[in-house]
Amino acid sequence: MDFGIVLQNNPPASRVVDLARQAEDQGFDYVWTFDSHLLWQEPFVVYSAILAATERVIVGPMVTNPATRDWTVIASMFATLNEMFGNRTICGIGRGDSAVRTLDGKPSNLATLRESIGVIRNLARSGEAEVNGHTVRFPWSEGSELDVWVAAYGPKALKLAGEVGDGYILQLADPDIAAWMIGAVREAAEAAGRDPDALKFCVAAPAYVGGPEEREHMRDQVRWFGGMVGNHVADIVSRYGTSTAGGSAIPAALTDYIEGRKGYDYAEHGRAGNSHTQFVPDEVVDRFCLVGTPDEHIARLKELEALGCDQFAVYLQHDAQEETLRAYGETIIPALRGRAGGAG
């Protein structure tokens, strides 16, 4: 199993770069960041600094979207970073959430997402793409490589991920939901004539390492995540309903907890201790996130690995960032890789 971290581009950017460097030192393989240009600093600028300060981690957004960024510009940024630093980039993409909604926009439809994936990937792989009726390419780009991983929750988006994605991103760590989601993506890939084993599967969720006496604090530090996931779940419920309401194909474990949701304040998006996610019960925090002792983390990660998870990406939006990185580097990552502990 590979490991990643997910950061927000809060100033100073030097702090983001330093956390990326620490993650590499602790054995992490990927550094992802949010991509929401009104809420945080511009990620692609920060990526250049991260790549310059590290040697091997792969860097990219979790996730960008086809609504607020021109697709050819996205591809050009990836191809440029690849030329500068070697092929060490990855593209996570979805329909759009905070970057779109803070501009009073709407997430892209799935047809647009599908088309954008083809354009971004082809151009960022030094190939050709059809844009506005014209065949275009980057004449300066040679040998660039880019995989595009699709973030999704709903049935149609999961189907798209299986049909066109190089990988799938699930932003929660509940094994039962992960089994359902990964199974749906694999089924779609196989139906499309693709090898489902060729796709990569990433589970991303907050992780906080501590003892039993700290559990209440750990839960409160990561409760924001259930609120963030709830934005996407609310969209799904509006389309498909809930299982308890009569027949939705979506697992009740994903949809039913948002019954007490009363809205969302993007000014506090992804922030520990925010004021609008108290509807998220402890049971959901425990299922969606990893909180507890190293052994508890290891047990959950082994369960996810058995379901086909190739990467676990740690959201670090809480008050124990360095401590979490060290715990993973010294104990948890070695346990999943079958080697002795220690950074590097």
mmCIF file of C-alpha atoms in Angstrom:
data_model
loop_
_atom_site.group_PDB
_atom_site.id
_atom_site.type_symbol
_atom_site.label_atom_id
_atom_site.label_comp_id
_atom_site.label_asym_id
_atom_site.label_seq_id
_atom_site.Cartn_x
_atom_site.Cartn_y
_atom_site.Cartn_z
ATOM 1 C CA MET A 1 0.000 0.000 0.000
ATOM 2 C CA ASP A 2 1.150 3.516 -0.828
ATOM 3 C CA PHE A 3 0.576 6.469 1.484
ATOM 4 C CA GLY A 4 -0.198 10.109 0.852
ATOM 5 C CA ILE A 5 -1.039 13.278 2.720
ATOM 6 C CA VAL A 6 -3.686 15.858 1.826
ATOM 7 C CA LEU A 7 -2.913 19.478 2.722
ATOM 8 C CA GLN A 8 -4.644 22.827 2.465
ATOM 9 C CA ASN A 9 -2.676 25.636 0.839
ATOM 10 C CA ASN A 10 -2.901 27.937 3.835
ATOM 11 C CA PRO A 11 -0.249 30.641 4.066
ATOM 12 C CA PRO A 12 2.584 30.640 4.603
ATOM 13 C CA ALA A 13 3.266 28.372 1.648
ATOM 14 C CA SER A 14 6.593 27.507 3.243
ATOM 15 C CA ARG A 15 4.673 25.579 5.913
ATOM 16 C CA VAL A 16 2.946 23.466 3.255
ATOM 17 C CA VAL A 17 6.303 22.773 1.621
ATOM 18 C CA ASP A 18 7.808 21.825 4.981
ATOM 19 C CA LEU A 19 4.993 19.350 5.720
ATOM 20 C CA ALA A 20 5.498 17.815 2.281
ATOM 21 C CA ARG A 21 9.198 17.427 3.012
ATOM 22 C CA GLN A 22 8.457 15.844 6.379
ATOM 23 C CA ALA A 23 6.011 13.449 4.730
ATOM 24 C CA GLU A 24 8.632 12.303 2.245
ATOM 25 C CA ASP A 25 11.125 11.798 5.078
ATOM 26 C CA GLN A 26 8.549 9.630 6.886
ATOM 27 C CA GLY A 27 8.007 7.357 3.887
ATOM 28 C CA PHE A 28 4.917 8.880 2.297
ATOM 29 C CA ASP A 29 4.633 8.575 -1.478
ATOM 30 C CA TYR A 30 2.096 11.257 -2.475
ATOM 31 C CA VAL A 31 1.409 14.865 -1.518
ATOM 32 C CA TRP A 32 -2.065 16.057 -2.436
ATOM 33 C CA THR A 33 -3.643 19.447 -1.767
ATOM 34 C CA PHE A 34 -7.085 20.997 -1.894
ATOM 35 C CA ASP A 35 -7.758 23.055 -5.041
ATOM 36 C CA SER A 36 -10.076 25.947 -4.191
ATOM 37 C CA HIS A 37 -8.545 29.236 -5.237
ATOM 38 C CA LEU A 38 -10.787 31.573 -3.217
ATOM 39 C CA LEU A 39 -10.308 29.705 0.051
ATOM 40 C CA TRP A 40 -6.596 28.920 -0.206
ATOM 41 C CA GLN A 41 -3.460 29.831 -2.126
ATOM 42 C CA GLU A 42 -2.945 28.669 -5.714
ATOM 43 C CA PRO A 43 -1.878 25.013 -5.560
ATOM 44 C CA PHE A 44 0.057 24.755 -8.801
ATOM 45 C CA VAL A 45 2.410 27.511 -7.652
ATOM 46 C CA VAL A 46 2.970 25.635 -4.398
ATOM 47 C CA TYR A 47 3.494 22.345 -6.256
ATOM 48 C CA SER A 48 6.540 23.816 -7.953
ATOM 49 C CA ALA A 49 8.078 24.585 -4.565
ATOM 50 C CA ILE A 50 7.173 21.165 -3.152
ATOM 51 C CA LEU A 51 8.710 19.362 -6.096
ATOM 52 C CA ALA A 52 11.866 21.459 -5.826
ATOM 53 C CA ALA A 53 12.184 20.650 -2.113
ATOM 54 C CA THR A 54 11.605 16.891 -2.426
ATOM 55 C CA GLU A 55 13.039 14.030 -4.439
ATOM 56 C CA ARG A 56 10.414 11.359 -5.010
ATOM 57 C CA VAL A 57 6.881 12.237 -3.819
ATOM 58 C CA ILE A 58 4.173 12.538 -6.472
ATOM 59 C CA VAL A 59 2.167 15.758 -6.260
ATOM 60 C CA GLY A 60 -1.286 16.852 -7.364
ATOM 61 C CA PRO A 61 -4.745 18.149 -6.457
ATOM 62 C CA MET A 62 -7.408 16.306 -4.476
ATOM 63 C CA VAL A 63 -9.273 17.452 -6.384
ATOM 64 C CA THR A 64 -9.389 19.900 -9.292
ATOM 65 C CA ASN A 65 -12.466 20.372 -11.463
ATOM 66 C CA PRO A 66 -13.390 21.219 -15.084
ATOM 67 C CA ALA A 67 -15.582 24.211 -14.201
ATOM 68 C CA THR A 68 -13.235 26.820 -12.711
ATOM 69 C CA ARG A 69 -10.083 25.956 -14.675
ATOM 70 C CA ASP A 70 -9.518 25.849 -18.428
ATOM 71 C CA TRP A 71 -8.727 22.251 -19.305
ATOM 72 C CA THR A 72 -5.793 23.095 -21.555
ATOM 73 C CA VAL A 73 -4.282 25.278 -18.839
ATOM 74 C CA ILE A 74 -4.568 22.431 -16.327
ATOM 75 C CA ALA A 75 -2.802 20.119 -18.763
ATOM 76 C CA SER A 76 -0.120 22.707 -19.483
ATOM 77 C CA MET A 77 0.621 23.137 -15.783
ATOM 78 C CA PHE A 78 1.066 19.391 -15.322
ATOM 79 C CA ALA A 79 3.230 19.047 -18.432
ATOM 80 C CA THR A 80 5.360 21.998 -17.340
ATOM 81 C CA LEU A 81 5.907 20.566 -13.859
ATOM 82 C CA ASN A 82 6.809 17.221 -15.421
ATOM 83 C CA GLU A 83 9.392 18.860 -17.672
ATOM 84 C CA MET A 84 10.886 20.729 -14.721
ATOM 85 C CA PHE A 85 10.934 17.947 -12.134
ATOM 86 C CA GLY A 86 10.414 14.648 -13.953
ATOM 87 C CA ASN A 87 7.096 12.858 -14.149
ATOM 88 C CA ARG A 88 6.061 13.378 -10.536
ATOM 89 C CA THR A 89 2.527 14.711 -10.912
ATOM 90 C CA ILE A 90 -0.950 13.236 -10.652
ATOM 91 C CA CYS A 91 -4.389 14.685 -11.312
ATOM 92 C CA GLY A 92 -7.309 14.060 -8.989
ATOM 93 C CA ILE A 93 -10.507 15.448 -10.500
ATOM 94 C CA GLY A 94 -14.205 15.648 -9.711
ATOM 95 C CA ARG A 95 -17.316 17.575 -10.635
ATOM 96 C CA GLY A 96 -16.417 20.474 -8.310
ATOM 97 C CA ASP A 97 -17.359 21.477 -4.778
ATOM 98 C CA SER A 98 -15.863 24.393 -2.840
ATOM 99 C CA ALA A 99 -14.059 25.958 -5.806
ATOM 100 C CA VAL A 100 -17.360 26.115 -7.680
ATOM 101 C CA ARG A 101 -19.836 26.809 -4.907
ATOM 102 C CA THR A 102 -17.882 29.742 -3.442
ATOM 103 C CA LEU A 103 -18.472 31.424 -6.828
ATOM 104 C CA ASP A 104 -22.197 30.568 -6.723
ATOM 105 C CA GLY A 105 -21.594 28.095 -9.513
ATOM 106 C CA LYS A 106 -22.721 24.526 -10.029
ATOM 107 C CA PRO A 107 -20.640 21.366 -10.263
ATOM 108 C CA SER A 108 -19.973 20.179 -13.799
ATOM 109 C CA ASN A 109 -22.185 17.502 -15.261
ATOM 110 C CA LEU A 110 -20.707 14.085 -15.919
ATOM 111 C CA ALA A 111 -20.490 14.559 -19.694
ATOM 112 C CA THR A 112 -18.312 17.619 -19.152
ATOM 113 C CA LEU A 113 -16.189 15.784 -16.594
ATOM 114 C CA ARG A 114 -15.706 12.880 -18.999
ATOM 115 C CA GLU A 115 -14.644 15.171 -21.853
ATOM 116 C CA SER A 116 -12.293 17.176 -19.655
ATOM 117 C CA ILE A 117 -10.505 14.038 -18.463
ATOM 118 C CA GLY A 118 -9.705 13.075 -22.045
ATOM 119 C CA VAL A 119 -8.400 16.525 -22.940
ATOM 120 C CA ILE A 120 -6.296 16.964 -19.800
ATOM 121 C CA ARG A 121 -4.795 13.490 -19.926
ATOM 122 C CA ASN A 122 -4.021 13.480 -23.650
ATOM 123 C CA LEU A 123 -2.344 16.894 -23.612
ATOM 124 C CA ALA A 124 -0.460 16.231 -20.382
ATOM 125 C CA ARG A 125 0.842 13.001 -21.930
ATOM 126 C CA SER A 126 2.384 14.995 -24.789
ATOM 127 C CA GLY A 127 -0.421 13.902 -27.112
ATOM 128 C CA GLU A 128 -3.235 15.491 -29.086
ATOM 129 C CA ALA A 129 -6.726 16.490 -28.000
ATOM 130 C CA GLU A 130 -9.826 17.869 -29.668
ATOM 131 C CA VAL A 131 -10.700 21.295 -28.251
ATOM 132 C CA ASN A 132 -13.435 23.495 -29.727
ATOM 133 C CA GLY A 133 -13.328 21.556 -32.955
ATOM 134 C CA HIS A 134 -9.572 21.824 -33.345
ATOM 135 C CA THR A 135 -6.787 19.305 -32.812
ATOM 136 C CA VAL A 136 -4.243 20.786 -30.414
ATOM 137 C CA ARG A 137 -1.062 19.697 -28.672
ATOM 138 C CA PHE A 138 1.837 21.249 -26.770
ATOM 139 C CA PRO A 139 4.705 21.477 -29.287
ATOM 140 C CA TRP A 140 7.173 21.889 -26.434
ATOM 141 C CA SER A 141 6.109 18.794 -24.480
ATOM 142 C CA GLU A 142 7.843 15.440 -24.891
ATOM 143 C CA GLY A 143 7.619 12.375 -22.683
ATOM 144 C CA SER A 144 5.231 13.867 -20.133
ATOM 145 C CA GLU A 145 3.127 11.361 -18.186
ATOM 146 C CA LEU A 146 -0.040 11.899 -16.160
ATOM 147 C CA ASP A 147 -2.635 9.649 -14.581
ATOM 148 C CA VAL A 148 -6.094 11.044 -13.840
ATOM 149 C CA TRP A 149 -7.922 9.682 -10.803
ATOM 150 C CA VAL A 150 -11.631 10.403 -10.444
ATOM 151 C CA ALA A 151 -13.282 11.312 -7.130
ATOM 152 C CA ALA A 152 -16.883 10.127 -6.964
ATOM 153 C CA TYR A 153 -19.709 8.926 -4.706
ATOM 154 C CA GLY A 154 -22.883 8.547 -6.806
ATOM 155 C CA PRO A 155 -23.638 5.561 -9.092
ATOM 156 C CA LYS A 156 -23.253 7.439 -12.384
ATOM 157 C CA ALA A 157 -20.018 9.087 -11.299
ATOM 158 C CA LEU A 158 -18.658 5.737 -10.099
ATOM 159 C CA LYS A 159 -19.506 4.287 -13.509
ATOM 160 C CA LEU A 160 -17.589 7.123 -15.191
ATOM 161 C CA ALA A 161 -14.590 6.503 -12.930
ATOM 162 C CA GLY A 162 -14.513 2.870 -13.991
ATOM 163 C CA GLU A 163 -14.912 3.693 -17.661
ATOM 164 C CA VAL A 164 -12.300 6.448 -18.048
ATOM 165 C CA GLY A 165 -10.280 6.938 -14.853
ATOM 166 C CA ASP A 166 -6.756 5.695 -14.249
ATOM 167 C CA GLY A 167 -7.733 5.532 -10.610
ATOM 168 C CA TYR A 168 -10.586 6.175 -8.208
ATOM 169 C CA ILE A 169 -10.562 8.387 -5.101
ATOM 170 C CA LEU A 170 -12.970 7.656 -2.253
ATOM 171 C CA GLN A 171 -12.978 10.360 0.385
ATOM 172 C CA LEU A 172 -13.916 8.331 3.469
ATOM 173 C CA ALA A 173 -12.513 5.235 5.157
ATOM 174 C CA ASP A 174 -15.593 3.164 5.996
ATOM 175 C CA PRO A 175 -14.790 -0.412 4.856
ATOM 176 C CA ASP A 176 -18.402 -1.311 4.070
ATOM 177 C CA ILE A 177 -18.889 1.776 1.906
ATOM 178 C CA ALA A 178 -15.445 1.299 0.359
ATOM 179 C CA ALA A 179 -16.329 -2.261 -0.628
ATOM 180 C CA TRP A 180 -19.501 -1.040 -2.346
ATOM 181 C CA MET A 181 -17.793 1.869 -4.110
ATOM 182 C CA ILE A 182 -14.716 -0.042 -5.256
ATOM 183 C CA GLY A 183 -16.944 -2.876 -6.435
ATOM 184 C CA ALA A 184 -19.054 -0.473 -8.498
ATOM 185 C CA VAL A 185 -15.972 1.058 -10.146
ATOM 186 C CA ARG A 186 -14.502 -2.362 -10.898
ATOM 187 C CA GLU A 187 -17.789 -3.552 -12.385
ATOM 188 C CA ALA A 188 -18.001 -0.475 -14.618
ATOM 189 C CA ALA A 189 -14.425 -0.929 -15.795
ATOM 190 C CA GLU A 190 -15.021 -4.555 -16.686
ATOM 191 C CA ALA A 191 -18.267 -3.720 -18.509
ATOM 192 C CA ALA A 192 -16.350 -1.131 -20.543
ATOM 193 C CA GLY A 193 -13.817 -3.746 -21.613
ATOM 194 C CA ARG A 194 -11.096 -2.477 -19.314
ATOM 195 C CA ASP A 195 -8.972 -4.450 -16.878
ATOM 196 C CA PRO A 196 -10.292 -3.502 -13.431
ATOM 197 C CA ASP A 197 -7.003 -4.603 -11.888
ATOM 198 C CA ALA A 198 -5.224 -1.868 -13.858
ATOM 199 C CA LEU A 199 -7.087 0.869 -11.952
ATOM 200 C CA LYS A 200 -5.690 2.306 -8.731
ATOM 201 C CA PHE A 201 -7.906 2.832 -5.706
ATOM 202 C CA CYS A 202 -7.213 5.561 -3.159
ATOM 203 C CA VAL A 203 -9.034 5.980 0.128
ATOM 204 C CA ALA A 204 -8.568 9.439 1.659
ATOM 205 C CA ALA A 205 -9.629 10.418 5.173
ATOM 206 C CA PRO A 206 -8.409 12.249 8.260
ATOM 207 C CA ALA A 207 -6.144 10.204 10.514
ATOM 208 C CA TYR A 208 -5.318 11.104 14.106
ATOM 209 C CA VAL A 209 -3.160 8.872 16.297
ATOM 210 C CA GLY A 210 -3.661 8.853 20.060
ATOM 211 C CA GLY A 211 -4.653 6.850 23.109
ATOM 212 C CA PRO A 212 -8.151 5.965 24.353
ATOM 213 C CA GLU A 213 -8.154 8.927 26.735
ATOM 214 C CA GLU A 214 -7.810 11.273 23.748
ATOM 215 C CA ARG A 215 -10.647 9.846 21.658
ATOM 216 C CA GLU A 216 -13.133 12.642 22.306
ATOM 217 C CA HIS A 217 -10.581 15.276 21.310
ATOM 218 C CA MET A 218 -9.513 13.314 18.237
ATOM 219 C CA ARG A 219 -13.112 12.989 17.100
ATOM 220 C CA ASP A 220 -13.751 16.699 17.515
ATOM 221 C CA GLN A 221 -10.629 17.517 15.515
ATOM 222 C CA VAL A 222 -11.783 15.485 12.494
ATOM 223 C CA ARG A 223 -15.562 15.882 12.733
ATOM 224 C CA TRP A 224 -15.344 18.519 9.973
ATOM 225 C CA PHE A 225 -14.767 15.692 7.493
ATOM 226 C CA GLY A 226 -18.263 14.293 7.889
ATOM 227 C CA GLY A 227 -19.608 17.738 7.088
ATOM 228 C CA MET A 228 -17.471 18.004 3.953
ATOM 229 C CA VAL A 229 -18.536 14.567 2.743
ATOM 230 C CA GLY A 230 -22.098 15.576 3.557
ATOM 231 C CA ASN A 231 -22.028 18.164 0.769
ATOM 232 C CA HIS A 232 -21.603 15.423 -1.799
ATOM 233 C CA VAL A 233 -24.013 13.111 -0.017
ATOM 234 C CA ALA A 234 -26.687 15.810 -0.046
ATOM 235 C CA ASP A 235 -26.359 16.009 -3.842
ATOM 236 C CA ILE A 236 -26.688 12.231 -4.080
ATOM 237 C CA VAL A 237 -29.751 12.162 -1.841
ATOM 238 C CA SER A 238 -31.407 14.859 -3.941
ATOM 239 C CA ARG A 239 -30.997 12.600 -6.979
ATOM 240 C CA TYR A 240 -31.467 9.108 -5.598
ATOM 241 C CA GLY A 241 -33.175 9.506 -2.229
ATOM 242 C CA THR A 242 -32.203 7.503 0.840
ATOM 243 C CA SER A 243 -32.439 3.822 1.534
ATOM 244 C CA THR A 244 -34.733 4.433 4.481
ATOM 245 C CA ALA A 245 -36.985 6.581 2.291
ATOM 246 C CA GLY A 246 -37.638 3.720 -0.058
ATOM 247 C CA GLY A 247 -35.265 2.064 -2.375
ATOM 248 C CA SER A 248 -32.183 4.154 -3.101
ATOM 249 C CA ALA A 249 -29.305 2.097 -4.463
ATOM 250 C CA ILE A 250 -26.890 4.094 -2.277
ATOM 251 C CA PRO A 251 -25.837 2.437 1.006
ATOM 252 C CA ALA A 252 -27.717 3.786 4.007
ATOM 253 C CA ALA A 253 -24.391 3.967 5.843
ATOM 254 C CA LEU A 254 -23.482 6.823 3.507
ATOM 255 C CA THR A 255 -26.728 8.738 3.157
ATOM 256 C CA ASP A 256 -28.749 8.513 6.350
ATOM 257 C CA TYR A 257 -26.439 10.470 8.665
ATOM 258 C CA ILE A 258 -27.104 13.804 6.917
ATOM 259 C CA GLU A 259 -30.719 13.907 8.117
ATOM 260 C CA GLY A 260 -29.728 16.516 10.714
ATOM 261 C CA ARG A 261 -27.667 18.596 8.274
ATOM 262 C CA LYS A 262 -28.773 22.237 8.155
ATOM 263 C CA GLY A 263 -26.449 23.717 5.569
ATOM 264 C CA TYR A 264 -22.760 24.371 5.169
ATOM 265 C CA ASP A 265 -20.455 27.350 5.581
ATOM 266 C CA TYR A 266 -17.592 27.246 3.092
ATOM 267 C CA ALA A 267 -15.729 29.873 5.094
ATOM 268 C CA GLU A 268 -14.945 26.990 7.485
ATOM 269 C CA HIS A 269 -14.471 24.334 4.800
ATOM 270 C CA GLY A 270 -12.146 21.565 5.934
ATOM 271 C CA ARG A 271 -11.276 23.242 9.228
ATOM 272 C CA ALA A 272 -11.064 21.499 12.586
ATOM 273 C CA GLY A 273 -13.580 22.704 15.137
ATOM 274 C CA ASN A 274 -15.895 24.345 12.621
ATOM 275 C CA SER A 275 -19.331 25.347 13.823
ATOM 276 C CA HIS A 276 -21.662 23.631 11.360
ATOM 277 C CA THR A 277 -20.814 19.937 11.549
ATOM 278 C CA GLN A 278 -22.162 19.036 14.973
ATOM 279 C CA PHE A 279 -24.827 16.964 13.226
ATOM 280 C CA VAL A 280 -22.084 14.413 12.452
ATOM 281 C CA PRO A 281 -22.329 11.716 15.164
ATOM 282 C CA ASP A 282 -19.339 10.012 16.767
ATOM 283 C CA GLU A 283 -20.265 6.770 15.029
ATOM 284 C CA VAL A 284 -19.833 8.402 11.611
ATOM 285 C CA VAL A 285 -16.550 10.016 12.664
ATOM 286 C CA ASP A 286 -15.252 6.601 13.698
ATOM 287 C CA ARG A 287 -16.351 5.011 10.424
ATOM 288 C CA PHE A 288 -15.289 7.743 8.012
ATOM 289 C CA CYS A 289 -11.975 8.645 9.714
ATOM 290 C CA LEU A 290 -9.114 6.814 11.400
ATOM 291 C CA VAL A 291 -8.793 7.766 15.056
ATOM 292 C CA GLY A 292 -7.107 5.774 17.770
ATOM 293 C CA THR A 293 -3.953 3.893 18.579
ATOM 294 C CA PRO A 294 -1.430 2.814 15.929
ATOM 295 C CA ASP A 295 -2.788 -0.725 16.174
ATOM 296 C CA GLU A 296 -6.303 0.543 15.413
ATOM 297 C CA HIS A 297 -5.019 2.396 12.355
ATOM 298 C CA ILE A 298 -3.102 -0.659 11.180
ATOM 299 C CA ALA A 299 -6.139 -2.915 11.557
ATOM 300 C CA ARG A 300 -8.377 -0.587 9.526
ATOM 301 C CA LEU A 301 -5.752 -0.100 6.835
ATOM 302 C CA LYS A 302 -5.268 -3.843 6.449
ATOM 303 C CA GLU A 303 -9.024 -4.167 6.038
ATOM 304 C CA LEU A 304 -9.044 -1.485 3.337
ATOM 305 C CA GLU A 305 -6.035 -3.045 1.637
ATOM 306 C CA ALA A 306 -7.871 -6.370 1.463
ATOM 307 C CA LEU A 307 -10.722 -4.592 -0.338
ATOM 308 C CA GLY A 308 -8.341 -3.393 -3.063
ATOM 309 C CA CYS A 309 -7.157 -0.064 -1.673
ATOM 310 C CA ASP A 310 -3.777 0.802 -3.232
ATOM 311 C CA GLN A 311 -3.231 4.082 -1.379
ATOM 312 C CA PHE A 312 -4.350 5.650 1.868
ATOM 313 C CA ALA A 313 -4.133 9.447 1.872
ATOM 314 C CA VAL A 314 -4.153 11.194 5.259
ATOM 315 C CA TYR A 315 -6.016 14.482 5.604
ATOM 316 C CA LEU A 316 -3.877 16.491 8.047
ATOM 317 C CA GLN A 317 -6.380 19.194 9.017
ATOM 318 C CA HIS A 318 -6.051 18.951 12.784
ATOM 319 C CA ASP A 319 -3.764 19.978 15.650
ATOM 320 C CA ALA A 320 -1.345 17.028 15.552
ATOM 321 C CA GLN A 321 0.171 17.170 12.085
ATOM 322 C CA GLU A 322 3.797 16.365 12.870
ATOM 323 C CA GLU A 323 2.814 13.791 15.472
ATOM 324 C CA THR A 324 0.609 12.005 12.935
ATOM 325 C CA LEU A 325 3.362 12.016 10.316
ATOM 326 C CA ARG A 326 5.825 10.547 12.819
ATOM 327 C CA ALA A 327 3.414 7.866 14.012
ATOM 328 C CA TYR A 328 2.794 6.796 10.451
ATOM 329 C CA GLY A 329 6.458 6.929 9.483
ATOM 330 C CA GLU A 330 7.754 5.084 12.536
ATOM 331 C CA THR A 331 5.014 2.517 13.128
ATOM 332 C CA ILE A 332 2.027 2.392 10.783
ATOM 333 C CA ILE A 333 3.618 2.540 7.324
ATOM 334 C CA PRO A 334 6.290 -0.052 8.266
ATOM 335 C CA ALA A 335 3.577 -2.382 9.567
ATOM 336 C CA LEU A 336 1.736 -2.250 6.231
ATOM 337 C CA ARG A 337 4.964 -2.711 4.277
ATOM 338 C CA GLY A 338 6.393 -5.445 6.453
ATOM 339 C CA ARG A 339 9.607 -3.696 7.455
ATOM 340 C CA ALA A 340 11.199 -2.278 10.582
ATOM 341 C CA GLY A 341 10.102 1.150 11.788
ATOM 342 C CA GLY A 342 11.878 4.430 11.251
ATOM 343 C CA ALA A 343 11.650 7.473 9.055
ATOM 344 C CA GLY A 344 12.614 7.400 5.402
#
